[in-house]
Tab-separated table of C-alpha atoms and ligand atoms in Angstrom:
chain	number	residue	atom	x	y	z
A	1	MET	CA	-12.594	-28.484	-2.473
A	2	SER	CA	-9.787	-26.889	-0.762
A	3	VAL	CA	-9.964	-24.776	2.209
A	4	THR	CA	-9.179	-21.538	0.180
A	5	SER	CA	-11.399	-22.071	-2.820
A	6	GLU	CA	-14.034	-22.984	-0.444
A	7	VAL	CA	-13.373	-19.409	1.234
A	8	ILE	CA	-13.358	-17.390	-1.875
A	9	ASN	CA	-16.313	-19.082	-3.421
A	10	LYS	CA	-18.270	-17.781	-0.477
A	11	GLN	CA	-17.136	-14.200	-1.568
A	12	LYS	CA	-20.459	-12.367	-2.711
A	13	SER	CA	-20.242	-11.600	-6.036
A	14	ALA	CA	-22.384	-8.289	-6.156
A	15	ASP	CA	-20.234	-6.634	-3.368
A	16	VAL	CA	-16.793	-7.673	-4.965
A	17	ASN	CA	-14.858	-6.761	-1.831
A	18	LEU	CA	-17.181	-8.288	0.702
A	19	VAL	CA	-16.196	-11.470	2.577
A	20	SER	CA	-18.823	-13.748	4.126
A	21	THR	CA	-16.322	-16.214	5.708
A	22	MET	CA	-13.795	-14.481	7.957
A	23	TRP	CA	-10.354	-15.988	7.486
A	24	PRO	CA	-9.007	-17.953	10.733
A	25	LEU	CA	-5.157	-17.723	11.394
A	26	GLU	CA	-4.673	-21.331	10.771
A	27	LYS	CA	-5.960	-21.242	7.176
A	28	ILE	CA	-3.517	-18.460	6.623
A	29	GLN	CA	-0.621	-20.288	8.361
A	30	THR	CA	-1.467	-23.566	6.131
A	31	LEU	CA	-0.863	-21.349	2.926
A	32	PHE	CA	2.423	-19.720	4.094
A	33	ASP	CA	3.318	-23.522	4.783
A	34	THR	CA	2.252	-24.802	1.297
A	35	PRO	CA	5.122	-25.792	-0.989
A	36	PHE	CA	6.009	-22.749	-3.075
A	37	ASN	CA	5.198	-23.898	-6.321
A	38	ASP	CA	1.693	-25.116	-4.984
A	39	LEU	CA	1.153	-21.510	-3.539
A	40	LEU	CA	2.322	-19.525	-6.345
A	41	PHE	CA	0.073	-21.826	-8.784
A	42	LYS	CA	-2.840	-21.048	-6.637
A	43	ALA	CA	-2.099	-17.542	-6.379
A	44	HIS	CA	-1.526	-17.004	-9.872
A	45	THR	CA	-4.727	-19.017	-10.740
A	46	THR	CA	-6.918	-16.543	-8.340
A	47	HIS	CA	-5.093	-13.937	-9.950
A	48	ARG	CA	-6.089	-14.775	-13.576
A	49	GLU	CA	-9.647	-15.488	-12.523
A	50	ASN	CA	-10.058	-11.915	-11.386
A	51	PHE	CA	-7.642	-9.596	-13.489
A	52	ASP	CA	-5.812	-9.196	-16.870
A	53	ALA	CA	-2.590	-11.261	-15.853
A	54	ASN	CA	-0.439	-9.292	-18.319
A	55	ALA	CA	-1.823	-5.762	-16.883
A	56	VAL	CA	-0.228	-3.530	-14.167
A	57	GLN	CA	-1.711	-0.459	-12.736
A	58	ILE	CA	0.736	2.251	-12.378
A	59	SER	CA	0.319	5.039	-9.407
A	60	THR	CA	2.975	7.918	-9.003
A	61	LEU	CA	3.756	9.183	-5.630
A	62	LEU	CA	4.674	12.977	-4.371
A	63	SER	CA	5.474	13.923	-0.954
A	64	ILE	CA	3.384	17.148	-0.669
A	65	LYS	CA	5.174	17.916	2.866
A	66	THR	CA	7.980	16.270	3.993
A	67	GLY	CA	9.726	15.643	7.098
A	68	ALA	CA	9.340	16.631	10.957
A	69	CYS	CA	6.815	14.162	11.387
A	70	PRO	CA	6.295	13.971	15.207
A	71	GLU	CA	5.356	10.347	14.984
A	72	ASP	CA	7.865	7.876	15.878
A	73	CYS	CA	7.461	4.884	13.085
A	74	SER	CA	10.698	3.032	13.393
A	75	TYR	CA	11.055	2.570	9.485
A	76	CYS	CA	10.339	6.326	8.700
A	77	PRO	CA	12.814	8.629	7.502
A	78	GLN	CA	10.335	11.464	7.737
A	79	SER	CA	10.127	11.191	11.714
A	80	VAL	CA	11.220	14.357	13.463
A	81	ARG	CA	12.854	11.794	16.304
A	82	TYR	CA	15.538	10.413	13.816
A	83	ASP	CA	18.536	12.115	11.940
A	84	THR	CA	18.368	10.989	8.675
A	85	GLY	CA	19.460	14.036	6.950
A	86	LEU	CA	16.324	14.442	5.255
A	87	GLU	CA	15.276	18.374	4.437
A	88	LYS	CA	11.925	19.079	5.670
A	89	GLU	CA	9.688	20.797	3.455
A	90	ALA	CA	6.147	22.714	3.997
A	91	LEU	CA	2.999	21.807	2.310
A	92	MET	CA	3.692	22.274	-1.419
A	93	GLU	CA	1.991	25.055	-3.496
A	94	ILE	CA	-0.943	23.557	-5.426
A	95	ASP	CA	0.382	24.622	-8.884
A	96	ALA	CA	3.939	22.683	-8.406
A	97	VAL	CA	1.561	19.572	-7.286
A	98	ILE	CA	-0.664	20.046	-10.494
A	99	GLU	CA	2.664	20.257	-12.616
A	100	ALA	CA	3.800	16.820	-11.073
A	101	ALA	CA	0.535	15.336	-11.819
A	102	LYS	CA	0.621	16.246	-15.368
A	103	ALA	CA	4.167	14.748	-15.824
A	104	ALA	CA	3.074	11.683	-13.977
A	105	LYS	CA	-0.001	11.305	-16.380
A	106	GLN	CA	2.082	12.070	-19.463
A	107	ASN	CA	4.331	9.104	-18.044
A	108	GLY	CA	1.770	6.688	-17.987
A	109	ALA	CA	0.362	7.004	-14.445
A	110	SER	CA	-3.453	6.597	-14.053
A	111	ARG	CA	-3.259	7.252	-10.261
A	112	PHE	CA	-1.404	10.170	-8.538
A	113	CYS	CA	-1.155	9.828	-4.587
A	114	MET	CA	0.095	12.711	-2.488
A	115	GLY	CA	1.621	11.854	0.956
A	116	ALA	CA	2.120	14.132	3.760
A	117	ALA	CA	4.309	13.602	6.817
A	118	TRP	CA	1.525	14.342	9.327
A	119	ARG	CA	0.230	12.800	12.339
A	120	SER	CA	-3.066	14.056	11.151
A	121	PRO	CA	-3.936	16.956	9.157
A	122	LYS	CA	-5.352	20.424	10.431
A	123	ASP	CA	-8.398	21.760	8.763
A	124	ARG	CA	-6.577	24.496	7.110
A	125	ASP	CA	-4.006	21.966	5.614
A	126	LEU	CA	-7.090	20.337	4.125
A	127	ASP	CA	-8.135	23.671	2.249
A	128	LYS	CA	-5.171	23.258	-0.002
A	129	VAL	CA	-4.945	19.509	-0.285
A	130	THR	CA	-8.848	19.271	-1.365
A	131	LYS	CA	-7.785	21.809	-3.871
A	132	MET	CA	-5.160	19.605	-5.114
A	133	VAL	CA	-7.527	16.509	-5.269
A	134	GLU	CA	-10.090	18.457	-7.409
A	135	GLU	CA	-7.436	19.417	-9.758
A	136	VAL	CA	-5.888	16.400	-10.252
A	137	LYS	CA	-8.896	14.595	-10.642
A	138	ALA	CA	-9.599	17.360	-13.433
A	139	LEU	CA	-6.811	15.881	-15.381
A	140	GLY	CA	-8.861	12.449	-15.411
A	141	MET	CA	-6.588	10.890	-12.949
A	142	GLU	CA	-7.605	8.838	-9.954
A	143	THR	CA	-6.302	10.681	-6.773
A	144	CYS	CA	-5.153	9.121	-3.657
A	145	VAL	CA	-3.952	10.812	-0.338
A	146	THR	CA	-1.996	9.627	2.617
A	147	LEU	CA	-2.129	12.311	5.521
A	148	GLY	CA	-2.424	10.457	8.927
A	149	MET	CA	-5.451	10.143	10.948
A	150	LEU	CA	-8.627	11.685	10.000
A	151	LYS	CA	-11.735	12.891	11.554
A	152	ASP	CA	-15.155	12.158	10.020
A	153	ASP	CA	-16.078	15.621	8.686
A	154	GLN	CA	-12.133	15.686	7.131
A	155	ALA	CA	-13.036	12.492	5.213
A	156	LYS	CA	-16.193	13.883	4.024
A	157	ARG	CA	-14.436	16.987	2.783
A	158	LEU	CA	-11.915	14.589	0.816
A	159	LYS	CA	-14.676	12.761	-0.515
A	160	ASP	CA	-16.744	15.729	-1.503
A	161	ALA	CA	-13.168	17.114	-3.448
A	162	GLY	CA	-13.843	13.951	-5.478
A	163	LEU	CA	-10.909	11.588	-3.488
A	164	ASP	CA	-10.899	8.195	-5.181
A	165	TYR	CA	-8.439	6.259	-2.707
A	166	TYR	CA	-7.297	7.395	0.831
A	167	ASN	CA	-3.980	5.291	1.947
A	168	HIS	CA	-3.743	4.376	5.573
A	169	ASN	CA	-1.189	1.246	6.379
A	170	ILE	CA	-1.645	-0.826	9.421
A	171	ASP	CA	2.035	-1.732	8.725
A	172	THR	CA	2.302	-5.101	10.636
A	173	SER	CA	0.480	-7.257	13.196
A	174	GLU	CA	-1.357	-6.001	16.032
A	175	ASP	CA	1.002	-8.164	18.209
A	176	TYR	CA	4.298	-6.565	16.504
A	177	TYR	CA	2.753	-3.042	16.091
A	178	ALA	CA	3.977	-1.536	19.659
A	179	GLU	CA	7.573	-2.940	19.029
A	180	VAL	CA	7.422	-0.562	15.681
A	181	ILE	CA	5.591	2.528	16.597
A	182	THR	CA	4.645	3.888	20.090
A	183	THR	CA	2.890	7.029	19.566
A	184	ARG	CA	-0.395	5.785	17.992
A	185	THR	CA	-2.222	2.416	18.293
A	186	PHE	CA	-3.312	-0.366	16.098
A	187	GLN	CA	-6.798	0.754	17.269
A	188	ASP	CA	-6.197	4.197	15.944
A	189	ARG	CA	-5.203	3.285	12.369
A	190	LEU	CA	-8.247	0.819	12.016
A	191	ASP	CA	-10.519	3.785	13.293
A	192	THR	CA	-9.238	6.179	10.733
A	193	ILE	CA	-9.835	3.168	8.051
A	194	ASP	CA	-13.365	3.067	9.354
A	195	THR	CA	-13.763	6.861	8.710
A	196	VAL	CA	-12.527	6.509	5.594
A	197	ARG	CA	-14.719	3.415	4.616
A	198	ASP	CA	-17.829	5.466	6.131
A	199	ALA	CA	-17.370	8.645	4.090
A	200	GLY	CA	-17.450	6.578	0.900
A	201	ILE	CA	-13.571	6.709	-0.119
A	202	ASN	CA	-11.703	3.681	-1.373
A	203	VAL	CA	-9.594	2.119	1.172
A	204	CYS	CA	-5.889	1.612	0.285
A	205	CYS	CA	-4.650	-0.364	3.331
A	206	GLY	CA	-1.499	-2.589	3.851
A	207	GLY	CA	1.819	-2.900	5.455
A	208	ILE	CA	5.646	-3.180	5.457
A	209	VAL	CA	7.275	-6.491	5.828
A	210	GLY	CA	11.085	-6.818	6.531
A	211	MET	CA	10.942	-4.995	9.696
A	212	GLY	CA	12.244	-8.104	11.708
A	213	GLU	CA	8.895	-9.595	12.368
A	214	GLU	CA	8.127	-13.391	12.503
A	215	GLU	CA	6.295	-15.098	9.270
A	216	VAL	CA	3.067	-15.295	11.816
A	217	ASP	CA	3.134	-11.675	12.253
A	218	ARG	CA	3.192	-11.378	8.250
A	219	ALA	CA	-0.199	-13.842	8.653
A	220	LYS	CA	-1.453	-11.629	11.282
A	221	LEU	CA	-1.051	-8.615	9.182
A	222	LEU	CA	-2.758	-10.169	5.917
A	223	GLN	CA	-5.438	-11.702	8.011
A	224	THR	CA	-6.610	-8.314	9.392
A	225	LEU	CA	-6.880	-6.596	5.831
A	226	ALA	CA	-8.621	-9.927	4.515
A	227	ASN	CA	-11.096	-9.823	7.645
A	228	MET	CA	-11.850	-6.005	6.874
A	229	GLN	CA	-15.544	-5.773	5.768
A	230	PRO	CA	-15.269	-4.692	2.801
A	231	GLN	CA	-11.811	-5.720	1.843
A	232	PRO	CA	-9.446	-2.896	1.023
A	233	GLU	CA	-9.769	-1.907	-2.826
A	234	SER	CA	-6.072	-1.444	-2.802
A	235	VAL	CA	-3.336	-3.666	-0.738
A	236	PRO	CA	0.037	-2.171	-0.626
A	237	ILE	CA	2.782	-4.644	0.367
A	238	ASN	CA	5.927	-2.448	1.233
A	239	GLN	CA	9.322	-4.373	1.863
A	240	LEU	CA	11.163	-2.056	4.381
A	241	VAL	CA	13.697	0.862	2.632
A	242	GLN	CA	16.285	0.852	5.509
A	243	VAL	CA	17.195	4.355	6.121
A	244	ALA	CA	20.296	5.318	8.165
A	245	GLY	CA	19.203	7.249	11.150
A	246	THR	CA	16.127	5.146	11.519
A	247	PRO	CA	16.062	2.477	14.354
A	248	LEU	CA	15.219	-0.031	11.858
A	249	ASP	CA	18.367	0.534	9.752
A	250	GLY	CA	20.441	-2.524	9.789
A	251	VAL	CA	17.429	-5.295	10.750
A	252	GLU	CA	17.832	-8.806	9.065
A	253	GLN	CA	16.358	-8.568	5.636
A	254	ILE	CA	13.698	-10.614	4.738
A	255	ASP	CA	14.356	-13.343	2.540
A	256	SER	CA	13.456	-12.935	-0.938
A	257	LEU	CA	11.089	-15.979	-1.461
A	258	GLU	CA	9.367	-15.053	1.873
A	259	PHE	CA	8.584	-11.807	0.202
A	260	ILE	CA	6.849	-13.340	-2.922
A	261	LYS	CA	5.009	-15.785	-0.580
A	262	THR	CA	3.424	-12.930	1.187
A	263	ILE	CA	2.322	-11.715	-2.169
A	264	ALA	CA	1.116	-14.927	-2.898
A	265	VAL	CA	-1.204	-15.024	0.045
A	266	ALA	CA	-2.306	-11.392	-0.085
A	267	ARG	CA	-3.514	-12.198	-3.519
A	268	ILE	CA	-5.272	-15.518	-2.588
A	269	LEU	CA	-7.166	-13.847	0.800
A	270	MET	CA	-8.239	-10.898	-1.064
A	271	PRO	CA	-8.779	-11.939	-4.859
A	272	LYS	CA	-10.303	-8.854	-6.180
A	273	SER	CA	-7.989	-6.481	-4.596
A	274	GLN	CA	-5.139	-4.445	-6.225
A	275	VAL	CA	-2.184	-5.740	-4.363
A	276	ARG	CA	0.566	-3.303	-4.926
A	277	LEU	CA	4.290	-4.406	-5.041
A	278	SER	CA	5.176	-1.163	-3.365
A	279	ALA	CA	8.506	-0.077	-1.331
A	280	GLY	CA	11.613	-1.933	-1.796
A	281	ARG	CA	11.684	-2.487	-5.361
A	282	SER	CA	15.037	-0.716	-5.812
A	283	GLU	CA	16.715	-3.529	-3.906
A	284	MET	CA	14.953	-6.297	-5.739
A	285	SER	CA	15.990	-8.014	-9.062
A	286	ASP	CA	14.005	-7.963	-12.316
A	287	GLU	CA	13.420	-11.793	-11.519
A	288	MET	CA	12.303	-11.265	-8.175
A	289	GLN	CA	9.502	-8.727	-9.334
A	290	ALA	CA	8.650	-10.892	-12.216
A	291	MET	CA	7.933	-13.761	-9.549
A	292	CYS	CA	5.688	-11.181	-7.408
A	293	PHE	CA	3.613	-10.318	-10.746
A	294	PHE	CA	3.155	-14.112	-11.287
A	295	ALA	CA	2.311	-14.357	-7.634
A	296	GLY	CA	-0.433	-11.805	-8.189
A	297	ALA	CA	0.807	-8.249	-7.559
A	298	ASN	CA	-0.796	-6.136	-10.225
A	299	SER	CA	0.183	-2.481	-9.498
A	300	ILE	CA	3.194	-0.533	-8.665
A	301	PHE	CA	4.510	2.716	-7.809
A	302	TYR	CA	6.340	4.468	-10.932
A	303	GLY	CA	8.815	7.271	-11.022
A	304	ASP	CA	12.196	7.845	-9.722
A	305	GLN	CA	11.275	8.529	-6.286
A	306	LEU	CA	8.606	6.908	-3.742
A	307	LEU	CA	8.353	9.828	-0.839
A	308	THR	CA	12.017	10.675	0.209
A	309	THR	CA	13.446	7.543	-1.068
A	310	GLU	CA	14.498	6.076	-4.258
A	311	ASN	CA	12.357	4.010	-6.716
A	312	PRO	CA	13.518	2.014	-9.977
A	313	SER	CA	13.959	4.731	-12.894
A	314	GLU	CA	11.356	5.095	-15.148
A	315	SER	CA	13.147	3.787	-18.141
A	316	ALA	CA	14.070	0.602	-16.260
A	317	ASP	CA	10.650	-0.211	-15.165
A	318	HIS	CA	9.870	0.578	-18.887
A	319	GLN	CA	12.262	-2.059	-19.988
A	320	LEU	CA	10.857	-4.649	-17.372
A	321	PHE	CA	7.515	-4.215	-18.597
A	322	LYS	CA	8.718	-4.827	-22.017
A	323	ARG	CA	10.595	-7.808	-21.336
A	324	LEU	CA	7.631	-9.298	-19.372
A	325	GLY	CA	5.109	-8.059	-21.927
A	326	ILE	CA	3.270	-6.387	-19.237
A	327	HIS	CA	1.122	-3.226	-20.237
A	328	PRO	CA	-0.324	-0.641	-18.062
A	329	ALA	CA	-3.639	-1.235	-16.448
A	330	THR	CA	-6.307	1.418	-17.954
A	331	ILE	CA	-8.918	3.050	-15.170
B	1	SAM	N1	2.358	9.970	7.611
B	1	SAM	C1	1.139	9.369	7.070
B	1	SAM	C2	0.777	8.074	7.802
B	1	SAM	O1	1.760	7.556	8.182
B	1	SAM	O2	0.001	7.511	7.461
B	1	SAM	C3	1.160	9.000	5.819
B	1	SAM	C4	2.855	9.072	4.770
B	1	SAM	S1	3.534	7.585	5.559
B	1	SAM	C5	5.171	8.046	5.106
B	1	SAM	C6	3.000	6.358	4.273
B	1	SAM	C7	3.118	4.824	4.469
B	1	SAM	O3	4.906	4.917	3.998
B	1	SAM	C8	3.443	4.333	5.968
B	1	SAM	O4	2.321	4.156	6.314
B	1	SAM	C9	4.241	3.403	5.774
B	1	SAM	O5	3.612	2.131	5.541
B	1	SAM	C10	5.075	3.837	4.438
B	1	SAM	N2	6.542	3.840	4.725
B	1	SAM	C11	7.095	4.813	5.264
B	1	SAM	N3	8.375	4.457	5.350
B	1	SAM	C12	8.667	3.564	4.769
B	1	SAM	C13	10.008	2.801	4.460
B	1	SAM	N4	11.201	3.168	5.024
B	1	SAM	N5	9.872	1.564	4.127
B	1	SAM	C14	8.706	0.896	3.587
B	1	SAM	N6	7.644	1.775	3.853
B	1	SAM	C15	7.480	2.832	4.264
B	2	DTB	C1	2.506	2.826	0.677
B	2	DTB	O1	1.906	1.888	1.316
B	2	DTB	N1	3.954	3.179	0.341
B	2	DTB	C2	4.041	4.487	-0.112
B	2	DTB	C3	2.974	5.004	-0.084
B	2	DTB	N2	1.815	4.137	0.589
B	2	DTB	C4	2.517	6.226	0.425
B	2	DTB	C5	5.038	5.000	0.635
B	2	DTB	C6	6.530	4.623	0.588
B	2	DTB	C7	7.609	5.318	1.173
B	2	DTB	C8	8.850	4.565	1.334
B	2	DTB	C9	9.831	5.517	2.106
B	2	DTB	C10	9.959	6.815	1.671
B	2	DTB	O2	10.290	7.175	0.427
B	2	DTB	O3	9.845	7.956	2.036
B	3	SF4	FE1	4.930	10.282	10.367
B	3	SF4	FE2	3.837	8.540	8.576
B	3	SF4	FE3	6.460	8.905	8.832
B	3	SF4	FE4	4.879	7.654	10.758
B	3	SF4	S1	5.022	6.819	8.491
B	3	SF4	S2	6.655	9.205	10.988
B	3	SF4	S3	3.274	8.996	10.472
B	3	SF4	S4	5.464	10.493	7.938
């Protein structure tokens, strides 16, 4: 039996995302070192065993509070520390958010994700956000928010409002983290993820690749995610969107095959999770996206904009799905 199937077979079937065996780094490195065709075959087989291989879940993003963030994430156009020409916007009114959610539902999105450029929300901000969650949920959509660090009582309030997913990325390996962000620690991120998990909210946690990290950092990023107990239900893999004015603008881009390998390894390590092909699709060819779907990506952000940067147009995605025979996954 191969190393991979041995570990996967030890997954408990009742608790789908619980793992009884931790992934050591060497085994993950072995996957990255596997010949491309063998790796993709293994990843696609795992994918097929767990999901409809032609279904892709669709989420739509909305930035509900834009810019002026005090954090110093080197990739982010919304940090107050970098001059990216972004217009800051206060927390949106509830009605405008609901209109955007209705349009997203009309266009086929099953999940609506609301993002705010905060280090952490204030309790009075949450008064409004919990209303947004309640009203989006009432439309029959899954709800997701990403608001920064959370306290226990804040997570509980979100859960009570009906929140399905909280997105909070660890972004990169623990080793590379301080190269990218200095205003909070890797442990701060893990603590919020625990808080979210303890409140009974599904965890959406992934990272960004193409930030100048080494392959071993990508292996370690995936190791931390895969060894979470339980594993995150949703794992966004973002390719860095380089934005002028941010420190990471101009960093050497990740090789496209290396990106596809990262998706494949994520699928093998987290067989039951939704692996989301997230930011960066505007810079990817249709063929590259097709390979990512083959490698096990089964979710995308759909809509002309991510939070502040461009995403493929809805018509381009519609065409791509049609050409690939992919259909949107239902809840
Ligand atoms: N402020 C909150 C936080 O950081 O947790 C929520 C919003 S933040 C914009 C959400 C995520 O977007 C970040 O964790 C990061 O992974 C991703 N992100 C931000 N800028 C990006 C970029 N230029 N390219 C790729 N992903 C990016
Ligand atoms: C995630 O992992 N990627 C999304 C979502 N979670 C919130 C955000 C991508 C942001 C890309 C840069 C921007 O548009 O501002
Ligand atoms: Fe702020 Fe989030 Fe951007 Fe970091 S990623 S600067 S915390 S909005």
